[in-house]
């Protein structure tokens, strides 16, 4: 299906395009980097392709833009741009005085600026969503599903452009980015498979009872940088097909893929105001959660942020599900296929620069498999660092300088606590990108369970190695860890695999495969400290989370006359 393009502010990247109008005013910038390129450009440049207009002034200015909107290569990104909020189907330039720079993590070139939206803008966004949902909830189920199918066709038609945008802004390789797009489509297709069920019917002697699932109303979706296109679609399709409106707050470090999604939702024909996008930091999230019309919150991010969001949501009586940090283990038994296992471990630990909540970040070598570590080191050394858009790149940069510094600090803490760094990825040589946020594959041996490198989620290409005498000791190590995203076992013995599956306490289990995030119709079953939400009903079904059950009871006989 072809896509009808609407005009986008990112088209200003084409310097040969004549200037039509300039945006008035300048905004101050929060600059978290000391890069010289940033120091030379502290204030935003003027926008050459459109002052934010009301629909009457410029009806085509409807969607936020992405760095991939009108360029064919990253060299075209000479002029930084400004990311706008998507409110009621219109592109609005924030009046915020606080802006964050977004860089290409391999080159430090500024790609765009993101506002920390004001309280007034957030209140307006929620009000738009609240009003739109009143009509949307009356739309037939079949029509909602039809619009989701249209969205799938549009995403498929633009998959390469989406992958380019993800790779440029987040840093992952093009192959990884394309995989993300494919899985995002799978999530929408799964939402389309939600049954059109009105609930239950119960007939008693004198009464009839009916239960129905009704939409909650306005749902807030807060997503991280590492899967900027996929993770919003963990929740949004289910919220839409069940009759809810959505306010999406994407990561301020990687906003453009979410803006592309907003564009495609409009092109698919969804009513304006059903999906809105506002930008900002944790302060913007706090403002969103303070709005009374918001009924549910879906959050994916770090443990500290999840804890903060959870406390605010519960204090304001909102339904909340928060998925946060993990420490995913791999257990290697002596009967495992050595070569396949070591390559699987390397991919699970170092792929996407370790910036995955399901990264395989801790390995328990059982018995003599500890002797396999040198061969794992050689495989890790063969992986190439580079820009995610370059062919041959195996590992891209980390998202920011602060992320790089944090990973390096945790590696150093392992040294200071007595562990042995047998492969040190700090300060790697990447001649083509000397300013990139690169950390190479790192393997730490002799790790004890009390060490910081084991206790914390590192979120980088770092693998910590532990040892166990037998399978039961390995299971004990996994179960005593406070995180519960997932784990894997590598063995050729089905009895060992079944024993592991039955006794390990984590959400998702891989057998001879690295841990991977569930997609499609498979539920996300995170537990322990990796999940915060309704303790009595952890990880609600995707279609159940944004709905509430209501019961109606009807009497089979006429009501008795009231006596005076």
Coordinates of C-alpha atoms in Angstrom, one line a residue:
X1 CA 0.0 0.0 0.0
X2 CA 1.4 3.4 -0.9
X3 CA 1.7 6.2 1.6
X4 CA 0.5 9.7 1.0
X5 CA 3.1 12.0 2.4
X6 CA 2.3 15.0 4.4
X7 CA 4.6 18.0 4.7
X8 CA 7.1 17.7 7.5
X9 CA 9.3 20.1 9.4
X10 CA 12.3 17.8 8.7
X11 CA 12.1 18.7 5.1
X12 CA 14.1 21.7 6.1
X13 CA 17.1 19.5 6.1
X14 CA 17.1 19.8 2.3
X15 CA 19.1 23.0 2.0
X16 CA 18.2 23.5 -1.6
X17 CA 14.5 23.9 -0.7
X18 CA 13.4 27.6 -0.7
X19 CA 12.6 29.1 2.7
X20 CA 8.9 29.7 3.1
X21 CA 8.7 31.2 6.6
X22 CA 10.7 31.2 9.8
X23 CA 9.6 30.3 13.3
X24 CA 9.8 33.2 15.8
X25 CA 11.6 33.0 19.1
X26 CA 14.5 30.9 20.4
X27 CA 14.6 28.3 23.1
X28 CA 17.3 27.5 25.6
X29 CA 18.9 24.1 25.4
X30 CA 19.8 21.5 28.0
X31 CA 23.2 20.3 26.8
X32 CA 24.4 17.2 28.5
X33 CA 27.5 16.9 26.4
X34 CA 30.9 18.7 26.3
X35 CA 31.4 18.0 22.6
X36 CA 32.8 20.9 20.6
X37 CA 30.2 20.6 17.9
X38 CA 27.5 21.3 20.5
X39 CA 29.4 24.3 22.1
X40 CA 29.5 25.9 18.7
X41 CA 25.7 25.8 18.5
X42 CA 24.1 26.4 21.8
X43 CA 20.8 28.0 20.5
X44 CA 18.4 26.4 18.1
X45 CA 18.6 27.5 14.5
X46 CA 15.5 28.9 12.9
X47 CA 13.0 26.5 11.3
X48 CA 12.8 27.2 7.6
X49 CA 9.8 25.0 6.7
X50 CA 7.0 26.2 8.8
X51 CA 5.8 28.1 11.7
X52 CA 3.4 26.0 13.8
X53 CA 0.0 26.8 12.6
X54 CA -3.6 26.0 13.5
X55 CA -5.4 23.7 11.1
X56 CA -7.0 26.7 9.5
X57 CA -3.7 28.4 8.8
X58 CA -1.8 25.4 7.5
X59 CA -3.9 22.2 7.3
X60 CA -1.1 20.2 5.9
X61 CA 1.2 20.7 8.9
X62 CA -0.2 17.6 10.7
X63 CA 2.6 15.4 11.7
X64 CA 5.9 15.5 13.5
X65 CA 8.9 14.5 11.5
X66 CA 11.8 12.2 11.6
X67 CA 15.4 12.5 10.6
X68 CA 14.8 10.0 7.7
X69 CA 11.9 12.0 6.3
X70 CA 13.6 13.6 3.4
X71 CA 17.2 12.5 3.3
X72 CA 18.9 9.5 1.7
X73 CA 22.0 9.4 3.8
X74 CA 23.2 10.6 7.2
X75 CA 25.5 13.2 5.5
X76 CA 22.3 15.1 4.7
X77 CA 21.9 15.9 8.4
X78 CA 23.8 19.2 8.3
X79 CA 21.1 21.3 9.9
X80 CA 19.7 20.3 13.3
X81 CA 15.9 20.3 13.5
X82 CA 13.3 20.7 16.2
X83 CA 10.9 18.0 17.3
X84 CA 7.4 19.1 18.0
X85 CA 4.5 17.7 19.9
X86 CA 1.6 15.9 18.1
X87 CA -1.6 17.2 19.6
X88 CA -5.0 16.4 18.1
X89 CA -3.4 15.6 14.7
X90 CA -1.4 18.9 14.5
X91 CA 2.2 19.6 14.8
X92 CA 2.8 22.1 17.6
X93 CA 6.1 23.9 18.5
X94 CA 6.5 23.8 22.3
X95 CA 6.8 27.0 24.2
X96 CA 9.1 25.4 26.7
X97 CA 12.3 27.1 27.8
X98 CA 14.0 23.8 28.3
X99 CA 15.3 21.7 25.4
X100 CA 17.4 18.6 25.1
X101 CA 19.8 17.9 22.2
X102 CA 19.7 14.6 20.4
X103 CA 22.9 13.4 18.8
X104 CA 24.0 10.8 16.4
X105 CA 25.7 8.6 19.0
X106 CA 28.5 7.6 16.6
X107 CA 29.5 11.1 15.4
X108 CA 28.0 13.5 18.1
X109 CA 26.3 15.6 15.3
X110 CA 23.1 17.2 16.5
X111 CA 20.1 15.6 14.9
X112 CA 17.2 17.4 16.6
X113 CA 16.1 19.2 19.8
X114 CA 13.4 17.9 22.1
X115 CA 11.3 20.1 24.4
X116 CA 10.4 19.5 28.0
X117 CA 6.7 20.2 27.4
X118 CA 5.0 22.7 29.6
X119 CA 2.2 22.0 32.1
X120 CA -0.2 23.9 29.9
X121 CA 0.8 21.8 26.8
X122 CA 0.4 18.5 28.8
X123 CA -3.0 19.6 30.2
X124 CA -4.1 20.4 26.6
X125 CA -2.9 17.1 25.3
X126 CA -4.8 15.1 28.0
X127 CA -8.0 17.2 27.4
X128 CA -7.8 16.5 23.6
X129 CA -7.4 12.8 24.3
X130 CA -10.2 12.8 26.8
X131 CA -12.6 14.5 24.4
X132 CA -11.7 12.3 21.5
X133 CA -12.1 9.1 23.4
X134 CA -15.7 9.8 24.2
X135 CA -16.5 9.4 20.5
X136 CA -13.9 6.7 19.8
X137 CA -15.3 4.4 22.3
X138 CA -18.6 4.3 20.3
X139 CA -16.8 3.3 17.1
X140 CA -17.5 -0.3 16.2
X141 CA -14.9 -3.0 16.9
X142 CA -14.6 -3.9 13.3
X143 CA -13.8 -0.3 12.3
X144 CA -11.1 -0.1 14.9
X145 CA -9.6 -3.3 13.7
X146 CA -9.8 -2.2 10.1
X147 CA -7.8 1.0 10.9
X148 CA -5.1 -1.1 12.6
X149 CA -4.8 -3.2 9.4
X150 CA -4.3 0.0 7.5
X151 CA -1.6 1.0 9.9
X152 CA 0.2 -2.3 9.3
X153 CA 0.2 -1.7 5.5
X154 CA 1.6 1.8 5.9
X155 CA 4.4 0.6 8.2
X156 CA 5.3 -2.2 5.8
X157 CA 5.6 0.3 3.0
X158 CA 7.9 2.5 5.0
X159 CA 9.9 -0.2 6.8
X160 CA 13.2 0.7 5.4
X161 CA 12.8 4.4 6.2
X162 CA 11.8 3.5 9.8
X163 CA 14.8 1.2 10.2
X164 CA 17.1 4.0 8.9
X165 CA 15.6 6.4 11.4
X166 CA 16.1 4.0 14.3
X167 CA 19.6 3.2 13.4
X168 CA 20.7 6.8 13.0
X169 CA 19.2 8.0 16.2
X170 CA 19.5 5.0 18.5
X171 CA 22.7 3.5 17.1
X172 CA 21.8 -0.1 16.5
X173 CA 22.6 -1.8 13.2
X174 CA 20.3 -1.7 10.3
X175 CA 19.6 -5.4 10.6
X176 CA 18.6 -5.0 14.2
X177 CA 16.5 -2.0 13.4
X178 CA 14.7 -3.9 10.6
X179 CA 14.0 -6.7 13.0
X180 CA 12.5 -4.2 15.4
X181 CA 10.1 -3.0 12.7
X182 CA 9.0 -6.6 11.8
X183 CA 8.3 -7.3 15.4
X184 CA 6.3 -4.1 15.8
X185 CA 4.1 -5.2 12.9
X186 CA 3.6 -8.5 14.6
X187 CA 2.4 -6.7 17.7
X188 CA -0.3 -4.8 15.7
X189 CA -1.4 -8.0 14.0
X190 CA -1.8 -9.7 17.3
X191 CA -3.9 -6.9 18.6
X192 CA -6.1 -7.3 15.5
X193 CA -6.7 -10.9 16.7
X194 CA -8.3 -9.8 20.0
X195 CA -11.7 -11.4 20.1
X196 CA -14.7 -9.2 19.8
X197 CA -16.3 -10.4 23.0
X198 CA -18.8 -8.5 25.0
X199 CA -18.2 -10.4 28.2
X200 CA -20.1 -13.1 30.0
X201 CA -23.8 -14.0 30.5
X202 CA -25.1 -15.7 33.6
X203 CA -28.7 -16.7 34.2
X204 CA -30.1 -17.5 37.6
X205 CA -33.6 -18.2 38.8
X206 CA -34.9 -14.7 38.9
X207 CA -32.1 -12.6 37.4
X208 CA -29.8 -12.3 34.4
X209 CA -26.3 -11.0 34.7
X210 CA -24.1 -9.6 31.9
X211 CA -20.5 -8.6 32.1
X212 CA -18.8 -6.3 29.6
X213 CA -15.3 -5.0 29.1
X214 CA -15.3 -1.2 28.7
X215 CA -12.4 1.1 27.9
X216 CA -10.7 2.9 30.8
X217 CA -10.4 6.2 28.9
X218 CA -7.0 8.0 28.5
X219 CA -3.9 5.8 28.7
X220 CA -0.4 7.2 29.1
X221 CA 2.4 5.2 27.5
X222 CA 6.0 6.0 28.5
X223 CA 8.7 4.3 26.5
X224 CA 12.5 4.0 26.5
X225 CA 15.1 4.7 23.8
X226 CA 16.3 1.2 23.1
X227 CA 13.3 0.0 21.1
X228 CA 11.7 3.3 20.1
X229 CA 9.3 2.0 17.5
X230 CA 8.5 -1.5 19.0
X231 CA 7.8 -0.8 22.6
X232 CA 5.1 1.9 22.0
X233 CA 3.3 -0.8 20.1
X234 CA 3.4 -3.3 23.0
X235 CA 0.5 -1.3 24.4
X236 CA -1.0 1.2 21.9
X237 CA -2.7 -1.2 19.5
X238 CA -4.5 -2.9 22.4
X239 CA -5.5 0.4 23.9
X240 CA -6.9 1.5 20.5
X241 CA -8.8 -1.6 19.6
X242 CA -10.5 -1.6 23.1
X243 CA -11.7 2.0 22.7
X244 CA -9.1 4.0 24.6
X245 CA -7.2 7.2 23.7
X246 CA -3.4 7.4 24.1
X247 CA -0.9 10.0 25.1
X248 CA 2.6 8.7 24.2
X249 CA 5.7 10.2 25.9
X250 CA 8.7 8.7 24.1
X251 CA 12.3 8.8 25.3
X252 CA 13.7 12.3 24.9
X253 CA 17.0 10.6 23.7
X254 CA 15.3 8.9 20.6
X255 CA 12.1 10.7 19.8
X256 CA 11.9 10.5 16.0
X257 CA 10.7 6.9 15.4
X258 CA 7.8 7.6 17.7
X259 CA 6.9 10.7 15.7
X260 CA 7.0 8.6 12.5
X261 CA 4.5 6.2 14.2
X262 CA 2.3 9.1 15.0
X263 CA 2.4 10.2 11.4
X264 CA 1.5 6.7 10.2
X265 CA -1.4 6.5 12.6
X266 CA -2.9 9.6 11.1
X267 CA -2.4 8.4 7.6
X268 CA -4.1 5.2 8.5
X269 CA -7.3 7.2 9.2
X270 CA -7.5 7.2 12.9
X271 CA -9.5 10.1 14.3
X272 CA -7.3 13.1 15.4
X273 CA -6.8 13.2 19.1
X274 CA -6.9 9.4 19.6
X275 CA -3.1 9.2 19.7
X276 CA -1.1 12.2 20.9
X277 CA 2.6 12.6 21.5
X278 CA 4.2 14.9 24.0
X279 CA 7.9 15.1 24.7
X280 CA 10.0 15.7 27.8
X281 CA 12.0 14.4 30.7
X282 CA 10.8 12.7 33.9
X283 CA 9.2 16.0 34.8
X284 CA 6.9 15.7 31.9
X285 CA 5.9 12.2 33.0
X286 CA 5.1 13.6 36.5
X287 CA 2.9 16.2 34.9
X288 CA 1.1 13.6 32.8
X289 CA 0.4 11.4 35.8
X290 CA -1.0 14.3 37.8
X291 CA -3.9 14.7 35.3
X292 CA -7.2 13.3 36.6
X293 CA -8.5 12.1 33.2
X294 CA -5.6 9.7 32.9
X295 CA -6.8 6.2 33.9
X296 CA -3.9 3.9 33.1
X297 CA -0.1 4.0 32.7
X298 CA 2.2 1.7 30.8
X299 CA 5.9 2.3 31.5
X300 CA 9.1 0.6 30.4
X301 CA 12.4 1.9 31.6
X302 CA 15.0 1.8 34.3
X303 CA 14.3 0.5 37.8
X304 CA 14.7 3.9 39.5
X305 CA 12.4 5.6 37.0
X306 CA 9.8 2.7 37.2
X307 CA 9.7 3.0 41.0
X308 CA 9.1 6.7 40.8
X309 CA 6.3 6.3 38.2
X310 CA 4.7 3.5 40.1
X311 CA 4.5 5.4 43.3
X312 CA 2.9 8.5 41.6
X313 CA 0.5 6.3 39.7
X314 CA -0.7 4.4 42.7
X315 CA -1.0 7.5 44.8
X316 CA -3.3 9.0 42.1
X317 CA -5.3 5.7 41.8
X318 CA -4.3 4.9 38.2
X319 CA -3.8 1.4 36.9
X320 CA -0.1 0.9 36.4
X321 CA 2.2 -1.7 34.8
X322 CA 5.9 -0.9 34.8
X323 CA 8.5 -3.2 33.3
X324 CA 12.0 -2.3 34.4
X325 CA 15.6 -3.5 34.8
X326 CA 16.8 -7.1 34.4
X327 CA 19.8 -9.3 34.9
X328 CA 19.3 -12.2 32.6
X329 CA 21.3 -15.3 33.2
X330 CA 22.6 -18.0 30.9
X331 CA 23.4 -21.4 32.3
X332 CA 25.9 -23.6 30.4
X333 CA 26.0 -27.3 31.1
X334 CA 28.8 -29.6 30.1
X335 CA 26.7 -31.4 27.5
X336 CA 26.0 -28.2 25.6
X337 CA 27.1 -27.8 22.0
X338 CA 30.2 -25.6 22.6
X339 CA 30.4 -23.6 19.4
X340 CA 26.7 -22.9 19.0
X341 CA 26.5 -22.0 22.7
X342 CA 29.4 -19.6 22.6
X343 CA 28.1 -17.8 19.5
X344 CA 24.6 -17.6 21.1
X345 CA 26.1 -16.1 24.2
X346 CA 28.1 -13.6 22.3
X347 CA 25.0 -12.5 20.3
X348 CA 22.8 -12.3 23.4
X349 CA 25.4 -10.4 25.5
X350 CA 26.9 -8.0 23.0
X351 CA 24.2 -7.5 20.3
X352 CA 22.6 -4.0 20.2
X353 CA 25.6 -2.9 22.4
X354 CA 23.9 -4.7 25.3
X355 CA 21.2 -2.0 25.4
X356 CA 18.3 -4.5 25.7
X357 CA 16.3 -5.3 28.8
X358 CA 16.6 -9.0 27.7
X359 CA 20.3 -8.9 27.1
X360 CA 22.2 -12.0 28.3
X361 CA 24.3 -10.2 30.8
X362 CA 25.4 -12.9 33.3
X363 CA 26.6 -16.4 32.5
X364 CA 26.9 -19.3 34.9
X365 CA 29.5 -21.8 33.7
X366 CA 28.7 -25.2 35.2
X367 CA 31.7 -27.6 35.9
X368 CA 34.3 -27.8 33.2
X369 CA 32.5 -25.3 30.9
X370 CA 34.5 -22.6 32.7
X371 CA 37.4 -23.7 30.4
X372 CA 35.4 -22.4 27.4
X373 CA 35.8 -18.7 28.4
X374 CA 39.0 -18.1 26.3
X375 CA 37.2 -19.2 23.2
X376 CA 34.3 -16.9 24.1
X377 CA 36.8 -14.1 24.4
X378 CA 38.1 -14.7 20.9
X379 CA 34.6 -14.7 19.4
X380 CA 33.9 -11.4 21.2
X381 CA 37.1 -9.9 19.8
X382 CA 36.0 -10.6 16.3
X383 CA 33.0 -8.3 16.6
X384 CA 33.3 -5.0 14.7
X385 CA 32.4 -1.7 16.2
X386 CA 31.0 1.0 14.0
X387 CA 28.1 3.2 12.9
X388 CA 24.9 1.3 12.8
X389 CA 24.3 2.4 9.2
X390 CA 27.6 1.0 8.0
X391 CA 27.7 -2.4 6.4
X392 CA 29.8 -4.9 8.4
X393 CA 29.1 -3.3 11.8
X394 CA 28.3 -5.8 14.5
X395 CA 28.0 -3.4 17.5
X396 CA 27.0 0.2 17.4
X397 CA 27.5 2.9 19.9
X398 CA 25.8 3.4 23.2
X399 CA 23.0 6.0 23.2
X400 CA 24.9 8.8 25.0
X401 CA 28.1 9.9 26.6
X402 CA 26.6 9.5 30.0
X403 CA 25.6 6.0 29.2
X404 CA 29.1 5.2 28.1
X405 CA 30.6 6.7 31.3
X406 CA 28.2 4.7 33.5
X407 CA 29.2 1.4 31.8
X408 CA 32.9 2.2 32.1
X409 CA 32.4 3.1 35.8
X410 CA 30.8 -0.3 36.5
X411 CA 33.6 -2.1 34.7
X412 CA 36.1 -0.2 36.9
X413 CA 34.1 -1.1 40.0
X414 CA 34.5 -4.8 39.1
X415 CA 38.3 -4.3 39.0
X416 CA 38.3 -2.5 42.4
X417 CA 36.1 -5.3 44.0
X418 CA 38.5 -8.0 42.9
X419 CA 37.0 -9.4 39.6
X420 CA 39.2 -9.9 36.6
X421 CA 38.5 -8.1 33.3
X422 CA 39.7 -10.6 30.8
X423 CA 38.4 -8.6 27.8
X424 CA 38.3 -4.9 28.3
X425 CA 36.1 -2.9 25.9
X426 CA 36.9 0.5 27.4
X427 CA 38.4 3.1 25.0
X428 CA 38.2 1.0 21.9
X429 CA 39.7 2.3 18.6
X430 CA 37.1 3.2 16.0
X431 CA 39.1 5.4 13.6
X432 CA 36.1 6.4 11.5
X433 CA 34.2 7.6 14.5
X434 CA 36.6 8.9 17.2
X435 CA 33.8 10.8 19.0
X436 CA 31.4 7.9 19.2
X437 CA 30.0 6.5 22.4
X438 CA 31.6 3.2 21.9
X439 CA 32.3 0.5 24.4
X440 CA 33.6 -2.8 23.0
X441 CA 32.7 -6.3 24.2
X442 CA 33.8 -6.8 27.8
X443 CA 34.0 -10.0 29.7
X444 CA 34.5 -10.1 33.5
X445 CA 35.6 -13.2 35.3
X446 CA 35.7 -14.1 39.0
X447 CA 32.5 -12.2 39.7
X448 CA 30.9 -12.6 43.1
X449 CA 27.2 -12.1 43.7
X450 CA 27.7 -9.1 46.0
X451 CA 29.6 -7.1 43.4
X452 CA 28.1 -4.0 41.8
X453 CA 28.7 -5.4 38.2
X454 CA 26.4 -8.3 39.2
X455 CA 23.8 -6.5 41.3
X456 CA 23.0 -3.8 38.8
X457 CA 21.8 -3.9 35.2
X458 CA 24.7 -2.5 33.2
X459 CA 22.9 -1.9 29.9
X460 CA 26.1 -2.2 27.9
X461 CA 28.1 -4.9 26.1
X462 CA 29.4 -6.3 29.3
X463 CA 29.2 -10.0 30.3
X464 CA 29.8 -11.1 33.9
X465 CA 30.9 -14.7 34.5
X466 CA 30.1 -16.9 37.5
X467 CA 30.7 -20.6 38.2
X468 CA 28.7 -23.4 39.7
X469 CA 29.4 -27.0 40.5
X470 CA 26.1 -28.4 39.2
X471 CA 22.7 -27.5 37.7
X472 CA 21.0 -27.0 41.1
X473 CA 23.6 -24.5 42.2
X474 CA 23.2 -22.6 39.0
X475 CA 19.4 -22.5 39.5
X476 CA 19.9 -21.2 43.0
X477 CA 22.1 -18.4 41.6
X478 CA 19.4 -17.4 39.1
X479 CA 16.6 -17.6 41.7
X480 CA 18.4 -15.5 44.3
X481 CA 18.9 -12.7 41.9
X482 CA 16.3 -10.0 42.5
X483 CA 15.5 -9.5 38.8
X484 CA 13.1 -11.8 36.9
X485 CA 13.0 -10.9 33.2
X486 CA 14.4 -14.1 31.7
X487 CA 17.1 -16.7 31.5
X488 CA 18.5 -19.4 29.2
X489 CA 19.9 -22.8 29.6
X490 CA 22.3 -24.5 27.1
X491 CA 22.2 -28.3 27.1
X492 CA 21.5 -31.2 24.9
X493 CA 19.9 -33.2 27.7
X494 CA 16.1 -32.8 27.7
X495 CA 15.9 -33.9 31.3
X496 CA 18.2 -31.1 32.4
X497 CA 16.2 -28.7 30.3
X498 CA 12.9 -29.7 31.9
X499 CA 14.4 -29.6 35.4
X500 CA 15.6 -26.1 34.8
X501 CA 12.3 -25.0 33.3
X502 CA 10.3 -26.3 36.3
X503 CA 12.5 -24.9 39.1
X504 CA 13.8 -21.6 37.9
X505 CA 11.9 -18.4 38.9
X506 CA 12.0 -16.0 36.1
X507 CA 9.4 -14.7 33.6
X508 CA 10.8 -16.1 30.3
X509 CA 13.0 -19.1 29.7
X510 CA 15.1 -19.9 26.7
X511 CA 16.4 -23.4 25.9
X512 CA 19.5 -23.4 23.7
X513 CA 18.6 -19.8 22.6
X514 CA 19.5 -16.5 24.2
X515 CA 16.7 -14.7 26.1
X516 CA 14.5 -12.6 23.8
X517 CA 11.7 -10.3 24.4
X518 CA 8.3 -11.8 23.7
X519 CA 6.3 -10.5 20.9
X520 CA 3.0 -11.1 19.2
X521 CA 0.5 -13.1 21.1
X522 CA 3.1 -14.4 23.6
X523 CA 2.6 -12.7 27.0
X524 CA 5.3 -10.8 28.7
X525 CA 5.8 -12.6 32.0
X526 CA 8.4 -10.5 33.8
X527 CA 8.5 -11.0 37.6
X528 CA 10.3 -10.2 40.9
X529 CA 11.9 -6.7 40.9
X530 CA 11.7 -6.4 37.1
X531 CA 8.0 -5.7 37.3
X532 CA 5.8 -3.2 39.3
X533 CA 2.1 -3.3 39.1
X534 CA -0.9 -5.0 40.6
X535 CA 0.7 -7.7 42.8
X536 CA -2.4 -9.9 42.7
X537 CA -2.6 -9.8 38.9
X538 CA 1.0 -9.5 37.5
X539 CA 1.3 -8.8 33.8
X540 CA -2.4 -8.4 32.8
X541 CA -3.3 -9.6 29.4
X542 CA -2.5 -6.9 26.8
X543 CA -6.1 -6.4 25.9
X544 CA -7.2 -6.5 29.6
X545 CA -4.9 -3.9 30.9
X546 CA -6.7 -0.9 29.3
X547 CA -10.3 -2.2 30.1
X548 CA -12.5 -2.6 33.1
X549 CA -15.2 -5.2 33.6
X550 CA -18.8 -4.0 34.5
X551 CA -21.6 -6.2 35.7
X552 CA -25.3 -5.5 35.0
X553 CA -28.0 -7.5 36.8
X554 CA -31.6 -7.7 35.5
X555 CA -34.6 -9.0 37.4
X556 CA -36.9 -11.4 35.5
X557 CA -40.0 -10.1 37.3
X558 CA -41.6 -6.8 37.7
X559 CA -40.4 -4.8 40.8
X560 CA -42.5 -5.1 43.9
X561 CA -44.7 -2.1 44.7
X562 CA -43.3 0.1 47.4
X563 CA -45.4 0.3 50.5
X564 CA -46.3 3.6 52.2

